[in-house]
Structure formats: C-alpha cells, structure tokens
Amino acid sequence: MPLKVYLSGEIHTDWREQIMEGAKTLDVIFTSPVTDHDASDDCGVAILGAEPNKFWHDNKGARVNAIRTRHGIQTADIVVVRFGDKYKQWNAAFDAGMAAGLGKSLIVLSPPEHQHALKEIHAAALAVAEKPGQVVEILRYVLTGELP
Amino acid sequence: MPLKVYLSGEIHTDWREQIMEGAKTLDVIFTSPVTDHDASDDCGVAILGAEPNKFWHDNKGARVNAIRTRHGIQTADIVVVRFGDKYKQWNAAFDAGMAAGLGKSLIVLSPPEHQHALKEIHAAALAVAEKPGQVVEILRYVLTGELP
Amino acid sequence: MPLKVYLSGEIHTDWREQIMEGAKTLDVIFTSPVTDHDASDDCGVAILGAEPNKFWHDNKGARVNAIRTRHGIQTADIVVVRFGDKYKQWNAAFDAGMAAGLGKSLIVLSPPEHQHALKEIHAAALAVAEKPGQVVEILRYVLTGELP
Amino acid sequence: MPLKVYLSGEIHTDWREQIMEGAKTLDVIFTSPVTDHDASDDCGVAILGAEPNKFWHDNKGARVNAIRTRHGIQTADIVVVRFGDKYKQWNAAFDAGMAAGLGKSLIVLSPPEHQHALKEIHAAALAVAEKPGQVVEILRYVLTGELP
Amino acid sequence: MPLKVYLSGEIHTDWREQIMEGAKTLDVIFTSPVTDHDASDDCGVAILGAEPNKFWHDNKGARVNAIRTRHGIQTADIVVVRFGDKYKQWNAAFDAGMAAGLGKSLIVLSPPEHQHALKEIHAAALAVAEKPGQVVEILRYVLTGELP
Amino acid sequence: MPLKVYLSGEIHTDWREQIMEGAKTLDVIFTSPVTDHDASDDCGVAILGAEPNKFWHDNKGARVNAIRTRHGIQTADIVVVRFGDKYKQWNAAFDAGMAAGLGKSLIVLSPPEHQHALKEIHAAALAVAEKPGQVVEILRYVLTGELP
Amino acid sequence: MPLKVYLSGEIHTDWREQIMEGAKTLDVIFTSPVTDHDASDDCGVAILGAEPNKFWHDNKGARVNAIRTRHGIQTADIVVVRFGDKYKQWNAAFDAGMAAGLGKSLIVLSPPEHQHALKEIHAAALAVAEKPGQVVEILRYVLTGELP
Amino acid sequence: MPLKVYLSGEIHTDWREQIMEGAKTLDVIFTSPVTDHDASDDCGVAILGAEPNKFWHDNKGARVNAIRTRHGIQTADIVVVRFGDKYKQWNAAFDAGMAAGLGKSLIVLSPPEHQHALKEIHAAALAVAEKPGQVVEILRYVLTGELP
C-alpha cells in the first residue's frame, strides 16, 4: 500500500518537484495544494462570483482551497511542511498545526536561519530537514530501510 | 460552567491583559502560554540541563512549553490566536491549526495589514477581530446574549 | 452531576421557558442559542463591523452565533430540537444533524402536521414529543424514574 | 484515489444528473440517497411489513434509508447539500448538520432567495453555490487546479 | 474525583443495593437504569402516547430508556453488568458490548452456571465476579489499594 | 466500493448461507465469526495449549475468536445480528452493543416471540427483520434502490 | 482546574513521594497504580478466588489492576513514567506507549545508563528528566511559569 | 481484503521470517520496523546530520524510525509484539502499549520465563504465544477457521 504524503508550504519554488522527482521509484502518492498562485488566490471568485471587498475575495478562495488541503492532510500518512526564506507562510504553519492536532507524522523542511522562530514546530516534528533531498531519503528509509 | 478560553500568540504586548480585564465580570477561565519571554525560551535547559547546541536548547524548551500549550488548547472551548505586527509568529499559526484540527472554535485577532497573508487562518475562524475589545464583546455576547 | 440539555430551534415562542419552568426542580442545566432575534441576526456586524452585502452581514453573525451553539451541542448530554409551525427552521434541522453526528441523544419537539417532512429527523431521535410538557416528563423520568 | 462526494437534498429535480454529467471526466465517485420518491417513502413497509399508522410507516422507511445515507455521508470526502425552492427539506439540512458534526467538507447549493434562512448552514460550508455547474467547477479545481 | 460506576443488568433482585450499601464509604457515584419494571416498560407510552401495537409500545419505551442508559454508560469509568439466573437479559449483554465498544472498563457479575454462555463477555471483562461483595472489593481496591 | 456486512449470531443454522446466496449478485463482502462450533470453542487450546480449568479453556478461545469478530465489526459498514429461538446468544447481543457503541448501522434478524426481550436491541437497530430474505432485500435496496 | 498527573513505573522506591512532596503547593492531583507490591500481585486472587496456575493468578491480578491504571492514564493531563535501574519494567514502558497512543503529554524519568535502551520512549516524551525534583520543576513551570 | 499485521519487537533473531514464511499462503500483509540494527540506530544522523551528543544522535534516529513504526501500528489490524530472552526491549513494550491505546488486537510472543514480568502486557493481549508457529496458526484460524 502506497505511503500518502502531503506537501504543504510555499508555492513559489520547485521544492515539491525536487522531492517528487527524487522519490519517483518509491511507492508514494504525493498530494499538495494548488500551486498556481493566481488560481489559488482567485478560485473562489472565479467560480462563485466576484467580491469587491478584498477580505471576502480572499475568504471565498481560502475556503474553496480548504476543501483540497484538508482532504490532503486528513488522508496523509505523512505531512511535509516547507518554510522558505520569504513570505509570512502562516498557512504552512497552520497546516503543520492541523497535522499535529490530527496525530499525523510531521516532517519540517526549513532553512537554518529560521530555527529559533520555528522551534515549536520543529519540536512537534519527527524530522527537521534543510534540503528536499533529505526528505526523499527519509521516505526511502521509511519504505525500504535503505540509507544513503 | 465557565467558558474556557486559551489565548495564543505573541507574548510581547499586553493584549491578553486587555482581554482579561475587559472580561473580568464574565464567567470565563483564561489560559495562555508562559508570557515571560526568557523563561519561555530557557525553561528546558533551566530545568533539564544545558545544551550547547542552540537547536537542542530551543527544542528542549519548546517541548516543555508544549506540555502547557497543548493542555490549554485541548481543554479550551474557544481558542483566540493573536497576530501582531512584528515577529514571524509561526507558533501562533501552528496553535491555530492545532485548534482547527481538534475542532475548537477559533477567534483570530489580527491587524488589517496581515489580511491577505492570514486568509487561510481567517477562513478557519468563526470570528476575525482587530482589537482585543472585540474579543471581549464576542465572549460577552456568547455568554449573555448582550451586544455593545 | 446535572444533566446538560441544549434547547435548539425557533426563537419566536416561549417553548424554552415552558420547559425550563416545568423542570425547575430537576437537576438540569439548560443552554440555548441567543433568543433575541435582532441580536442574533446582527451580532456579527455589531461587534466586528458593518457589511453592506447582506450575505456577509448574515455570515458574520452566523459564525459568531456558531461559537455559542456548537459549544452548547458539544457539551450537551441531550439535545432537544423544536420545530414550530412557521419559518423554514433549517438551522434547527442542521443542529439535529450535528447532534446525531456527534452521537448525542436527540429529542424532537414538533407538531403532527410536520410528521412526514420530519420523518428522517424523527427516526434519528430517541423521543418525538408534541408538547413542551412531554419533554419535561422525559427529563424527569430520565433523572428520577418517575412517570406522570 | 477518487474523491468521494455525497449528493444530499431534494429528489424532485435532476440537479444530481447535471453535476455527475459535468464531472464525468473527473476522478470522482458520487453517492446519493435513493432518488425514487415512492421507493424512498415505502422501502420500510415494502420489505419489513405494512404499518397502518403513518408515523411508523414513515419511521420504518426513514430508518432503512438511513443505512444508505449515513454510509454515504460517513464515507464521503465532500458532502454537497442542495436546497431547492420547494418543500421543507429538513432532511437535507439534517444531513448538512451531520456532515458538519463529522468534520466533512460541506458545499451548499441553494438559490439566493433562501440566503437568510440558510445563513447558519452557509456559514458551516466551505462553498456556497447557486448552480450545479459551479459545484462541478469546484470539484474540477480541487482535483486538477484548473479554473473555468 | 469520584469514580463513576454504571450498574447494568436485571432489575428483579437487589444486587445493586447490595453493591451500593457495601460501597457507601467509597468515593463512587453509582448510576443505573430505571429499576421499576413497569415504569421502564411503559415510560414511552405513559409520556408520549399509547401504541396499540406492542412492538411500537416497547420501542417507544426502549428509546426513552436509552437516553438514560447511554448517558450512564458513556459517562461511566467502570461498567458493571450483572447476569442473573433468569430472563434472557439480552439488554444487559448489549450494554456490555456497548461499554466494550466505547473502551470502558467492564466488570461482569454472573453465576458459574452461565460461564460457557458468557465466555465472550467474560473475555472482554477486566474482572468476572460471582457475588456483589466481590464487586465492592474491586472498587475498594481500585480506589484505596486495600484488599479484604 | 463494496458494502462490508458482518453477520453475527448463532452458528447452528444456515441463516448466513441464505443471506449470502440471496445477495450473490450484490456488491457486498460478507464476514462472519468462525461457524464451526467445535473449532470456535477449542481454537484457543488447540493453538496455545490445553487448560484443565474450563473457564480458562473458554477464555483462551474467546479471546482468539475476538481477534476475528472485532475486526469484522470494526471494518463493517453494516452489522447484522441474528437471534434464533434457541440458546442464550449473549455473545450476539454483545456484538450488537459493540456495533452500536462504534456507530455502525445495525440490522436485527429475530423471531416475533423474542420481541419483548429484544426491545432495547430493536430500538438501536435501523431495521428489524424476521427472515433472512428481508435482510437481502434491505441490502439490495440500499445498494440499488430497487424494492421487491 | 487542577492538573491531573499519573505517576507510572516501578513501585520499589519512593520516587512518587518525592514528587508529591515537592509539588505539595501546586494545583496538581496525582494518581498512581497501587504501590503495595504484594497487594498488586495478589489482588485478583484475593478478591476473585485462587488460581493454581501462576499465569492465571497473575492475569487475574493484572486485569484488576488495569481498571485503576487505565483510568489513571485516560484521565491524566500528563503521564510521568519512571524507569529505575532494576527490574524489567515492561509494564512502565507499556503505560508510556498507551499514553502516547492516547495523545497524552509524556514525561520520562530515567537514569542516564538507560538512555540508549529508552531512545524510542524518550523520543515520544515532551521531557526527559533524571531526578524527581526536575519533574516537580516542570510541573511548577507549566502551572506558574516560574523557573528554579 | 488482506489482514494487516505489524510485527514489533527485537530485531536480533529471525522470528519475523519464521512467521512470514509460515503465513505465505495466507491473505496477510506484514509490516515491521527496519530490522537492520545499525541502519535503525543511525538513520537520523545518516540523513539529517551528525550529532556529537549520543542522546541527540539516538533521538534523531528514534524519531525518524517512529514515522515508520507508528504508521505500521496505526494501520494494522493486528499487532504482534515479540519479547526475546535478551535486551531491555522497552520499545517493544511501548509499541504494545500504543497498540492497546489505539484499540488494536494484540498478540504477544514471549518465552515462559518472562511470564511474571509481562503479566500486564499479557493481560492486554488477545493471545499469548511462545512460538512463532503459534502466531501463524492464529492468523490461519482468524482468516480461514482452520485449526492445526
């Protein structure tokens, strides 16, 4: 039975592609949020109608996106949350908290300069990695027992 | 039976005191993380022994703090998460996610300039307020039906 | 330990007062939604700011009200849902469904003319009553074994 | 893995067929209650024996139908609840409440004239649509990230 | 905090009184079903109206009784189920199964002649006693560590 | 996805075979306890070693059987519990209670002469049938909407 | 509301008394297994009758003890598990696993020489202490924010 | 649907291979921890970077291993825990406790000389075996009803 891994976090770099490429021979099903930034922001109003008020514009889209992200987290065996060096990324931290609340195994992928700010989330994680390749190595080890 | 409210978020301003003062006639029990910043950072090493590596210094403390914060969130009826205008505040977003994952009612207290970055967390909340006084008003209304 | 009973349903008649008066010697704690109709409709905008769009005006208030109603249902031992002869009352049926989903004991209070339309909700209930006095009798029996 | 979507609500129009037709290229499994109105009303007595009392006639059938509907809701990833412009539709509102109580993602499909009466259910939903086509668009976006 | 003990089983002898008397100095709150046999059988029709059909007469009463018994089992720390030497006692076995399904600690009180027929229920129990006094001794030991 | 149905109850007649035969064209997976009476009684000692004391002989076997029956009940969508006209059948009633405690849909198959003794279990069921053929009809209706 | 702390582990030294004494001014309710070794071993046979077979003698007692220990763990906010330098202590490790499975906050109290053998249990803990006094300090910090 | 069995315990003998070989004709999927002892100890530092402090070296690895073992236990229908005659094996006892906390069916495989030290874990198990062949026989019986 494949391992189900949800990849949460910033959608501005190709970190997911790096992991999925590195894991292509492993028995893993990857899920993630929609990574097209404009589609993600506008999905609510694009489908359900415009909102002149930015708060409600964003709210409509966030709730539609939640259908996908909550399904991803709830069905995951492992949740990987990536923190990059830019952006507030509060939604990533929120996903990490939701995963922890649901008892999911959590892997955090973050750069060292964020260590102190991420200490609580690191403490909740079963692994803290700095590079996507390490996440692949963890998945390979978990599935096959092989180490790099 | 008193309403149990957990106040999560930045520990650098007196926003909790404002809420507790305003709610002092209400039947509410407030809990919160330890708000003494140095104690919070060093509780792990202060009790369990020094760690020369900053990562483990922070990890030890974060895990001891988690005993208190997870208890607060798990026993709460309502979780209030405050986002100020400074700091990364990823632990606050994490708490919000944990609250959501546990099915708790969530109130977010945040300034308008963070609206777009907090859209996912706002969407998970039952109320989004800008000022502590509004949180007090919500608690008063929930308990007594009175409006300002 | 007192029995906790949540009284859900229309807020246009005094059915709750009838039950609470009849049960005043019983060891029961009653909770209910806010029964002041205007306060209930406007609580969101009154506390958190006006919304020119009626949809969002209502949404803001419904979410603030949900803090109270979900707490009432989640902490209840018994949920009583009343259907009167007026109004759509979809929120009452929604509360009944939530109670059933949470495994709560459900008592429905409804007039005979709604029997067919309420058949699914009646089927989920442990008792179907027509008069508030019958609800009181059920509570008295459950607590003391006494019958009328 | 296919998305499992339960379509709850009135069984008097072809709204389900519209959604299933529009979604036929998507990886979705749709479930629904029995949509043959007479079969739905009489399934209990047809299989388990006649009941002269209408209440018990309806009760028998409602409980047999509950085997199917509760299975659909419990196994669903997403529950869509449709409110049309006719009928009391309390069973639809009940299903929405059950879905909410079970933490399912909820999409409501309703006409604008019911907005105020549905405010509580709208507030519990992750999307409120007016047309079946919008539900299809949400499912397409959730599965593929594509917008209309 | 007192230990909450639910006493399920036949209501034709005074076995409950024996246990409660023997445990009167212990910090225990005992709950039980209604033990007045006629009231138990007729509570449904006495409160909610007569049913000429015996099946529905019994069903109405059983569902009203379920409000009390399910509350007793759900809130119990320990469920004691008594099997006497008479009667079918399927409702007692049902309560034992419900307690097991809910993860409650189960104590069975039964005579030796039922051993083989009760083997599955004995296997689910944490203690199998023959006399009420032994149940009291178990409660005393669990609370105080004292043995007879 | 096939419906998973657990068939609990007496293992002395061919009621299961009747149901499985009647349902052979339906998308159902049936599970049941081991129906070889001697194997069921002796499985514990046959595998794990003799027990001179009948209580422990039965206990060993009951616990091994529990591995299979609990798996069947926990994974079932529907639990059918049959009460015949012989034997104490407390383990069947226990299974019904466990199913109810786990929120499973319950169908009871019992003869009319047991109606009063089974009133509590009937009240917890979504259908009460007298003949195996009726159980088949319910499954057919639930899966296809067809009635006899 | 007092913090509920369960003290699991070897019953051959006074480590519990050290913790309870040090925490006597804190708002904590401590629970523990029965610490009288002979009573703990013989409680089953002392109350329910002798068993010539040592396996069943021990089994009877272990199940009666489980009533108390499972209640302690299930109701605890924090579970402290102590590993001393003697004895197999598998029941302590089992309690730690149960606490982890139930999502309880875990504190492990163990000597350094067991570090490698306890690595998995240490990894599941929120704090690893070597001396009872440190456990007291953690409880004081969690309750009051004060550090030594 | 295959039975999912997690094999926990010492990784120094071939007991798993014996079970899997004996069960090769049965519809079972076996999972286990990584059984290469050095890989298991060093997986954390091998992937995520060296730790000079042995405690953190072990902690890093234990947490990475937890991703695999918790997944195995959480998805298992049956958890088999083996205690050999060497080593502390606290992680095995911890796994047994976690399985019990999660309501999994537990089979313990242990030598007679450990009977008294394992009495609590034996009491939580549905079967206590001494030889791997007996575990195979239990699985065969559970799946097919056949006895040796």
Tab-separated table of N, CA and C in Angstrom, chain D residues 6-17 20 31-41 65 68, chain F residues 141 144-145:
chain	number	residue	atom	x	y	z
D	6	TYR	N	-20.839	12.907	-1.677
D	6	TYR	CA	-22.224	12.531	-1.408
D	6	TYR	C	-23.139	13.686	-1.776
D	7	LEU	N	-24.165	13.407	-2.558
D	7	LEU	CA	-25.085	14.441	-3.036
D	7	LEU	C	-26.405	14.311	-2.280
D	8	SER	N	-26.593	15.190	-1.299
D	8	SER	CA	-27.781	15.154	-0.463
D	8	SER	C	-28.761	16.241	-0.868
D	9	GLY	N	-30.045	15.975	-0.664
D	9	GLY	CA	-31.010	17.030	-0.929
D	9	GLY	C	-32.208	16.540	-1.697
D	10	GLU	N	-32.999	17.479	-2.150
D	10	GLU	CA	-34.276	17.171	-2.774
D	10	GLU	C	-34.121	16.186	-3.932
D	11	ILE	N	-35.106	15.290	-4.030
D	11	ILE	CA	-35.035	14.264	-5.085
D	11	ILE	C	-36.105	14.494	-6.138
D	12	HIS	N	-36.429	15.759	-6.394
D	12	HIS	CA	-37.509	16.092	-7.334
D	12	HIS	C	-37.031	16.732	-8.633
D	13	THR	N	-35.759	17.105	-8.709
D	13	THR	CA	-35.238	17.668	-9.962
D	13	THR	C	-33.997	16.881	-10.368
D	14	ASP	N	-33.397	17.239	-11.450
D	14	ASP	CA	-32.250	16.480	-11.979
D	14	ASP	C	-30.915	17.109	-11.638
D	15	TRP	N	-30.855	17.805	-10.525
D	15	TRP	CA	-29.596	18.509	-10.191
D	15	TRP	C	-28.424	17.549	-10.035
D	16	ARG	N	-28.680	16.352	-9.555
D	16	ARG	CA	-27.575	15.400	-9.415
D	16	ARG	C	-27.041	14.983	-10.781
D	17	GLU	N	-27.976	14.713	-11.679
D	17	GLU	CA	-27.547	14.289	-13.019
D	17	GLU	C	-26.700	15.383	-13.673
D	20	MET	N	-23.236	15.120	-12.102
D	20	MET	CA	-22.499	13.912	-12.496
D	20	MET	C	-22.107	13.962	-13.974
D	31	THR	N	-22.175	9.431	-4.634
D	31	THR	CA	-23.209	8.633	-3.977
D	31	THR	C	-24.357	9.569	-3.653
D	32	SER	N	-25.506	8.979	-3.427
D	32	SER	CA	-26.677	9.786	-3.124
D	32	SER	C	-27.713	8.927	-2.441
D	33	PRO	N	-28.766	9.546	-1.904
D	33	PRO	CA	-29.846	8.731	-1.370
D	33	PRO	C	-30.605	8.110	-2.542
D	34	VAL	N	-31.538	7.239	-2.234
D	34	VAL	CA	-32.394	6.695	-3.291
D	34	VAL	C	-33.266	7.844	-3.791
D	35	THR	N	-33.303	8.041	-5.092
D	35	THR	CA	-33.991	9.211	-5.626
D	35	THR	C	-35.388	8.924	-6.173
D	36	ASP	N	-35.808	7.687	-6.095
D	36	ASP	CA	-37.178	7.334	-6.498
D	36	ASP	C	-38.059	7.645	-5.293
D	37	HIS	N	-38.886	8.670	-5.425
D	37	HIS	CA	-39.603	9.173	-4.262
D	37	HIS	C	-40.496	8.130	-3.588
D	38	ASP	N	-41.227	7.382	-4.391
D	38	ASP	CA	-42.122	6.397	-3.786
D	38	ASP	C	-41.344	5.254	-3.125
D	39	ALA	N	-40.278	4.830	-3.782
D	39	ALA	CA	-39.462	3.767	-3.195
D	39	ALA	C	-38.896	4.241	-1.865
D	40	SER	N	-38.426	5.486	-1.847
D	40	SER	CA	-37.849	6.040	-0.630
D	40	SER	C	-38.863	6.089	0.505
D	41	ASP	N	-40.080	6.486	0.193
D	41	ASP	CA	-41.108	6.589	1.232
D	41	ASP	C	-41.552	5.218	1.742
D	65	ASN	N	-33.671	3.904	5.007
D	65	ASN	CA	-32.934	4.867	4.185
D	65	ASN	C	-31.686	5.362	4.890
D	68	ARG	N	-28.384	3.737	4.113
D	68	ARG	CA	-27.700	4.213	2.910
D	68	ARG	C	-27.133	5.621	3.074
F	141	TYR	N	-31.878	-2.927	-1.671
F	141	TYR	CA	-32.433	-1.578	-1.723
F	141	TYR	C	-31.343	-0.532	-1.425
F	144	THR	N	-29.034	-0.511	-4.556
F	144	THR	CA	-29.554	-0.219	-5.904
F	144	THR	C	-30.829	0.616	-5.918
F	145	GLY	N	-31.492	0.758	-4.790
F	145	GLY	CA	-32.753	1.486	-4.783
F	145	GLY	C	-33.932	0.635	-5.221
